[in-house]
Amino acid sequence: LGRLRRGLEKTRQGFVKGLLENLGDDPLTPEVLDDLETLLLRADAGVEATDQVLDALRRRMNEEVVDPAEGLRFLKQQLCNLLEAPIQDTGTDLLAPERGRLNIWLFVGVNGVGKTTTLGKLANLAVRSGYTALIAAADTFRAAAVEQVKVWGARSGVPVIANSTANADPAAVVFDAIGAARSKSTDLVLVDTAGRLQTKHNLMEELQKVRRIIDRLAPEARVESLLILDASQGQNGLRQAMAFAQAAALTGVVITKLDGTSRGGVALAVASEARLPIRFIGAGEGIRDLRPFNSFEFVEALLA
Ligand code: GDP
């Protein structure tokens, strides 16, 4: 928790310190709520999440005088509820590969958000948790992406299935990876995908094609489609979530770079507006700087 708290330090500085300083010892007033509104918006929590939290607080204050300690407790609970709602919808609390079954996790997102790093960290986490894994280097558009993925694979002893031909068909790489996984009864296949934004239409088509090939070749697999979002992009990340949601049939989100930004509130926007469960968070470049997302822990780290 200490590590997570340090990772969220910048968001905490902007958000919590301001909030706690404003609260003082007096009962909550409409002015405090106005400040809270500003702080939430500034942390990129988005209009919907901010309205929802403030409405709940206002209703509560209409019923009784709310002291700061109770106000803070109530605020934490509201934030937790927001983050939890899409997680509860999926019925899966913590995302982990299902034992005795082929699991395929697709990593999607625009270039630079930390997609490859996250895939590498998750390959490592899977191995540390006793799963067998392999990586499909299906971002065939950038030669450097294949090399980068191989470096991450080597760090954890995870084999990488790649096609050295320039601009190889990503679907062919996925085909090979599923074959390899079947023959070795691998638990988890991590699929890297292209993230070039210049040709958004083609990108979405390519993702849909990769998705179709997985569904066709491995109907028995449990497929997760994870969008990687860079927290420092704030509300722009929310727009990316909306754009990718359909094309890639997203089942979850990983928020990266929480350590470098004061916009950690974007987690709230993703949960409330895109209604997507946050599955992991990244707060650093190291192989272990990734953790399963826990709403309660996140809110505590943010507001402690
Ligand atoms: P991709 O283009 O989406 O595959 O992005 P990369 O995985 O290559 O990451 C882009 C840059 O972001 C690299 O320099 C990573 O080290 C860095 N990065 C990724 N995740 C995090 C994180 O959680 N925190 C920080 N500070 N940097 C990160």
PDB file of N, CA and C and ligand atoms in Angstrom, residues 109-119 121 139 142 145 148 152 192-193 195 228 230 255-260 281-286 289-290, ligand 1:
ATOM      1  N   GLY A 109      -4.344  -0.469 -27.390  1.00  0.00           N
ATOM      2  CA  GLY A 109      -4.132   0.913 -26.947  1.00  0.00           C
ATOM      3  C   GLY A 109      -3.243   1.635 -27.942  1.00  0.00           C
ATOM      4  N   VAL A 110      -3.243   2.941 -27.881  1.00  0.00           N
ATOM      5  CA  VAL A 110      -2.441   3.709 -28.840  1.00  0.00           C
ATOM      6  C   VAL A 110      -0.972   3.685 -28.422  1.00  0.00           C
ATOM      7  N   ASN A 111      -0.098   3.896 -29.388  1.00  0.00           N
ATOM      8  CA  ASN A 111       1.343   3.848 -29.126  1.00  0.00           C
ATOM      9  C   ASN A 111       1.751   4.792 -28.002  1.00  0.00           C
ATOM     10  N   GLY A 112       2.676   4.317 -27.195  1.00  0.00           N
ATOM     11  CA  GLY A 112       3.267   5.178 -26.180  1.00  0.00           C
ATOM     12  C   GLY A 112       2.594   5.142 -24.822  1.00  0.00           C
ATOM     13  N   VAL A 113       1.449   4.457 -24.720  1.00  0.00           N
ATOM     14  CA  VAL A 113       0.722   4.464 -23.448  1.00  0.00           C
ATOM     15  C   VAL A 113       1.322   3.495 -22.423  1.00  0.00           C
ATOM     16  N   GLY A 114       2.194   2.605 -22.905  1.00  0.00           N
ATOM     17  CA  GLY A 114       2.790   1.625 -21.987  1.00  0.00           C
ATOM     18  C   GLY A 114       2.250   0.225 -22.214  1.00  0.00           C
ATOM     19  N   LYS A 115       1.781  -0.030 -23.422  1.00  0.00           N
ATOM     20  CA  LYS A 115       1.175  -1.323 -23.742  1.00  0.00           C
ATOM     21  C   LYS A 115       2.195  -2.458 -23.602  1.00  0.00           C
ATOM     22  N   THR A 116       3.339  -2.289 -24.259  1.00  0.00           N
ATOM     23  CA  THR A 116       4.353  -3.348 -24.235  1.00  0.00           C
ATOM     24  C   THR A 116       4.909  -3.554 -22.830  1.00  0.00           C
ATOM     25  N   THR A 117       5.141  -2.464 -22.141  1.00  0.00           N
ATOM     26  CA  THR A 117       5.645  -2.549 -20.761  1.00  0.00           C
ATOM     27  C   THR A 117       4.655  -3.313 -19.887  1.00  0.00           C
ATOM     28  N   THR A 118       3.384  -2.992 -20.026  1.00  0.00           N
ATOM     29  CA  THR A 118       2.350  -3.642 -19.221  1.00  0.00           C
ATOM     30  C   THR A 118       2.271  -5.133 -19.541  1.00  0.00           C
ATOM     31  N   LEU A 119       2.361  -5.447 -20.824  1.00  0.00           N
ATOM     32  CA  LEU A 119       2.340  -6.853 -21.231  1.00  0.00           C
ATOM     33  C   LEU A 119       3.525  -7.579 -20.596  1.00  0.00           C
ATOM     34  N   LYS A 121       5.183  -6.744 -17.861  1.00  0.00           N
ATOM     35  CA  LYS A 121       4.983  -6.854 -16.419  1.00  0.00           C
ATOM     36  C   LYS A 121       3.989  -7.971 -16.099  1.00  0.00           C
ATOM     37  N   ASP A 139       2.007  -6.996 -32.892  1.00  0.00           N
ATOM     38  CA  ASP A 139       2.201  -5.634 -33.398  1.00  0.00           C
ATOM     39  C   ASP A 139       3.290  -5.741 -34.464  1.00  0.00           C
ATOM     40  N   ARG A 142       5.461  -2.306 -36.350  1.00  0.00           N
ATOM     41  CA  ARG A 142       6.745  -1.727 -35.960  1.00  0.00           C
ATOM     42  C   ARG A 142       7.722  -2.845 -35.647  1.00  0.00           C
ATOM     43  N   ALA A 145       8.766  -2.937 -32.094  1.00  0.00           N
ATOM     44  CA  ALA A 145       7.818  -3.473 -31.115  1.00  0.00           C
ATOM     45  C   ALA A 145       8.104  -4.945 -30.867  1.00  0.00           C
ATOM     46  N   GLN A 148      11.197  -5.238 -28.735  1.00  0.00           N
ATOM     47  CA  GLN A 148      10.906  -4.814 -27.362  1.00  0.00           C
ATOM     48  C   GLN A 148      10.181  -5.924 -26.587  1.00  0.00           C
ATOM     49  N   TRP A 152      11.235  -8.163 -23.115  1.00  0.00           N
ATOM     50  CA  TRP A 152      10.369  -8.409 -21.961  1.00  0.00           C
ATOM     51  C   TRP A 152      10.166  -9.903 -21.743  1.00  0.00           C
ATOM     52  N   ASP A 192       0.228  -8.877 -28.009  1.00  0.00           N
ATOM     53  CA  ASP A 192       0.520  -7.456 -28.237  1.00  0.00           C
ATOM     54  C   ASP A 192      -0.128  -7.063 -29.570  1.00  0.00           C
ATOM     55  N   THR A 193      -0.733  -5.897 -29.640  1.00  0.00           N
ATOM     56  CA  THR A 193      -1.341  -5.471 -30.906  1.00  0.00           C
ATOM     57  C   THR A 193      -0.810  -4.089 -31.299  1.00  0.00           C
ATOM     58  N   GLY A 195      -0.706  -0.115 -32.332  1.00  0.00           N
ATOM     59  CA  GLY A 195      -1.394   1.019 -31.725  1.00  0.00           C
ATOM     60  C   GLY A 195      -1.195   2.312 -32.485  1.00  0.00           C
ATOM     61  N   ILE A 228      -5.057  -0.390 -22.631  1.00  0.00           N
ATOM     62  CA  ILE A 228      -4.044   0.256 -21.815  1.00  0.00           C
ATOM     63  C   ILE A 228      -4.204   1.768 -21.971  1.00  0.00           C
ATOM     64  N   ASP A 230      -2.928   5.646 -20.585  1.00  0.00           N
ATOM     65  CA  ASP A 230      -1.909   6.443 -19.893  1.00  0.00           C
ATOM     66  C   ASP A 230      -2.632   7.499 -19.045  1.00  0.00           C
ATOM     67  N   ILE A 255      -4.569   1.060 -16.211  1.00  0.00           N
ATOM     68  CA  ILE A 255      -4.147   2.457 -16.198  1.00  0.00           C
ATOM     69  C   ILE A 255      -2.674   2.515 -15.836  1.00  0.00           C
ATOM     70  N   THR A 256      -1.893   3.131 -16.717  1.00  0.00           N
ATOM     71  CA  THR A 256      -0.440   3.190 -16.508  1.00  0.00           C
ATOM     72  C   THR A 256      -0.012   4.599 -16.106  1.00  0.00           C
ATOM     73  N   LYS A 257       1.237   4.703 -15.695  1.00  0.00           N
ATOM     74  CA  LYS A 257       1.907   5.974 -15.436  1.00  0.00           C
ATOM     75  C   LYS A 257       1.211   6.819 -14.369  1.00  0.00           C
ATOM     76  N   LEU A 258       0.573   6.144 -13.439  1.00  0.00           N
ATOM     77  CA  LEU A 258      -0.076   6.880 -12.349  1.00  0.00           C
ATOM     78  C   LEU A 258       0.957   7.629 -11.517  1.00  0.00           C
ATOM     79  N   ASP A 259       2.194   7.150 -11.588  1.00  0.00           N
ATOM     80  CA  ASP A 259       3.254   7.779 -10.794  1.00  0.00           C
ATOM     81  C   ASP A 259       3.640   9.145 -11.332  1.00  0.00           C
ATOM     82  N   GLY A 260       3.366   9.410 -12.617  1.00  0.00           N
ATOM     83  CA  GLY A 260       3.889  10.643 -13.191  1.00  0.00           C
ATOM     84  C   GLY A 260       2.857  11.737 -13.361  1.00  0.00           C
ATOM     85  N   ILE A 281      -3.135  -1.552 -12.321  1.00  0.00           N
ATOM     86  CA  ILE A 281      -2.593  -0.208 -12.446  1.00  0.00           C
ATOM     87  C   ILE A 281      -1.066  -0.264 -12.444  1.00  0.00           C
ATOM     88  N   GLY A 282      -0.477   0.595 -13.248  1.00  0.00           N
ATOM     89  CA  GLY A 282       0.975   0.680 -13.345  1.00  0.00           C
ATOM     90  C   GLY A 282       1.433   1.996 -12.743  1.00  0.00           C
ATOM     91  N   ALA A 283       2.423   1.913 -11.883  1.00  0.00           N
ATOM     92  CA  ALA A 283       2.935   3.142 -11.273  1.00  0.00           C
ATOM     93  C   ALA A 283       4.457   3.070 -11.223  1.00  0.00           C
ATOM     94  N   GLY A 284       5.072   2.957 -12.398  1.00  0.00           N
ATOM     95  CA  GLY A 284       6.530   2.898 -12.469  1.00  0.00           C
ATOM     96  C   GLY A 284       6.967   2.057 -13.652  1.00  0.00           C
ATOM     97  N   GLU A 285       8.242   2.182 -14.008  1.00  0.00           N
ATOM     98  CA  GLU A 285       8.735   1.492 -15.197  1.00  0.00           C
ATOM     99  C   GLU A 285       9.269   0.087 -14.905  1.00  0.00           C
ATOM    100  N   GLY A 286       9.438  -0.227 -13.621  1.00  0.00           N
ATOM    101  CA  GLY A 286      10.037  -1.508 -13.245  1.00  0.00           C
ATOM    102  C   GLY A 286       9.096  -2.678 -13.458  1.00  0.00           C
ATOM    103  N   ASP A 289       6.312  -2.944 -11.010  1.00  0.00           N
ATOM    104  CA  ASP A 289       5.485  -1.754 -10.764  1.00  0.00           C
ATOM    105  C   ASP A 289       4.104  -1.870 -11.399  1.00  0.00           C
ATOM    106  N   LEU A 290       3.459  -2.971 -11.106  1.00  0.00           N
ATOM    107  CA  LEU A 290       2.111  -3.186 -11.619  1.00  0.00           C
ATOM    108  C   LEU A 290       1.363  -3.962 -10.566  1.00  0.00           C
TER     109      LEU A 290
HETATM  110  P1  GDP B   1       3.691   1.259 -26.011  1.00  0.00           P
HETATM  111  O1  GDP B   1       4.088   2.065 -27.213  1.00  0.00           O
HETATM  112  O2  GDP B   1       2.269   1.510 -25.652  1.00  0.00           O
HETATM  113  O3  GDP B   1       3.989  -0.194 -26.128  1.00  0.00           O
HETATM  114  O4  GDP B   1       4.506   1.865 -24.780  1.00  0.00           O
HETATM  115  P2  GDP B   1       5.800   1.312 -24.030  1.00  0.00           P
HETATM  116  O5  GDP B   1       5.471   0.090 -23.270  1.00  0.00           O
HETATM  117  O6  GDP B   1       6.916   1.258 -24.981  1.00  0.00           O
HETATM  118  O7  GDP B   1       6.032   2.479 -22.956  1.00  0.00           O
HETATM  119  C1  GDP B   1       6.294   3.807 -23.308  1.00  0.00           C
HETATM  120  C2  GDP B   1       7.105   4.466 -22.193  1.00  0.00           C
HETATM  121  O8  GDP B   1       6.324   4.564 -21.012  1.00  0.00           O
HETATM  122  C3  GDP B   1       8.334   3.655 -21.799  1.00  0.00           C
HETATM  123  O9  GDP B   1       9.399   4.548 -21.582  1.00  0.00           O
HETATM  124  C4  GDP B   1       7.927   2.982 -20.486  1.00  0.00           C
HETATM  125  O10 GDP B   1       9.027   2.730 -19.637  1.00  0.00           O
HETATM  126  C5  GDP B   1       7.003   4.027 -19.893  1.00  0.00           C
HETATM  127  N1  GDP B   1       6.030   3.455 -18.944  1.00  0.00           N
HETATM  128  C6  GDP B   1       5.184   2.428 -19.127  1.00  0.00           C
HETATM  129  N2  GDP B   1       4.421   2.215 -18.022  1.00  0.00           N
HETATM  130  C7  GDP B   1       4.805   3.135 -17.098  1.00  0.00           C
HETATM  131  C8  GDP B   1       4.389   3.453 -15.754  1.00  0.00           C
HETATM  132  O11 GDP B   1       3.475   2.861 -15.156  1.00  0.00           O
HETATM  133  N3  GDP B   1       5.040   4.512 -15.156  1.00  0.00           N
HETATM  134  C9  GDP B   1       6.022   5.221 -15.783  1.00  0.00           C
HETATM  135  N4  GDP B   1       6.587   6.222 -15.129  1.00  0.00           N
HETATM  136  N5  GDP B   1       6.412   4.955 -17.033  1.00  0.00           N
HETATM  137  C10 GDP B   1       5.829   3.933 -17.692  1.00  0.00           C
END
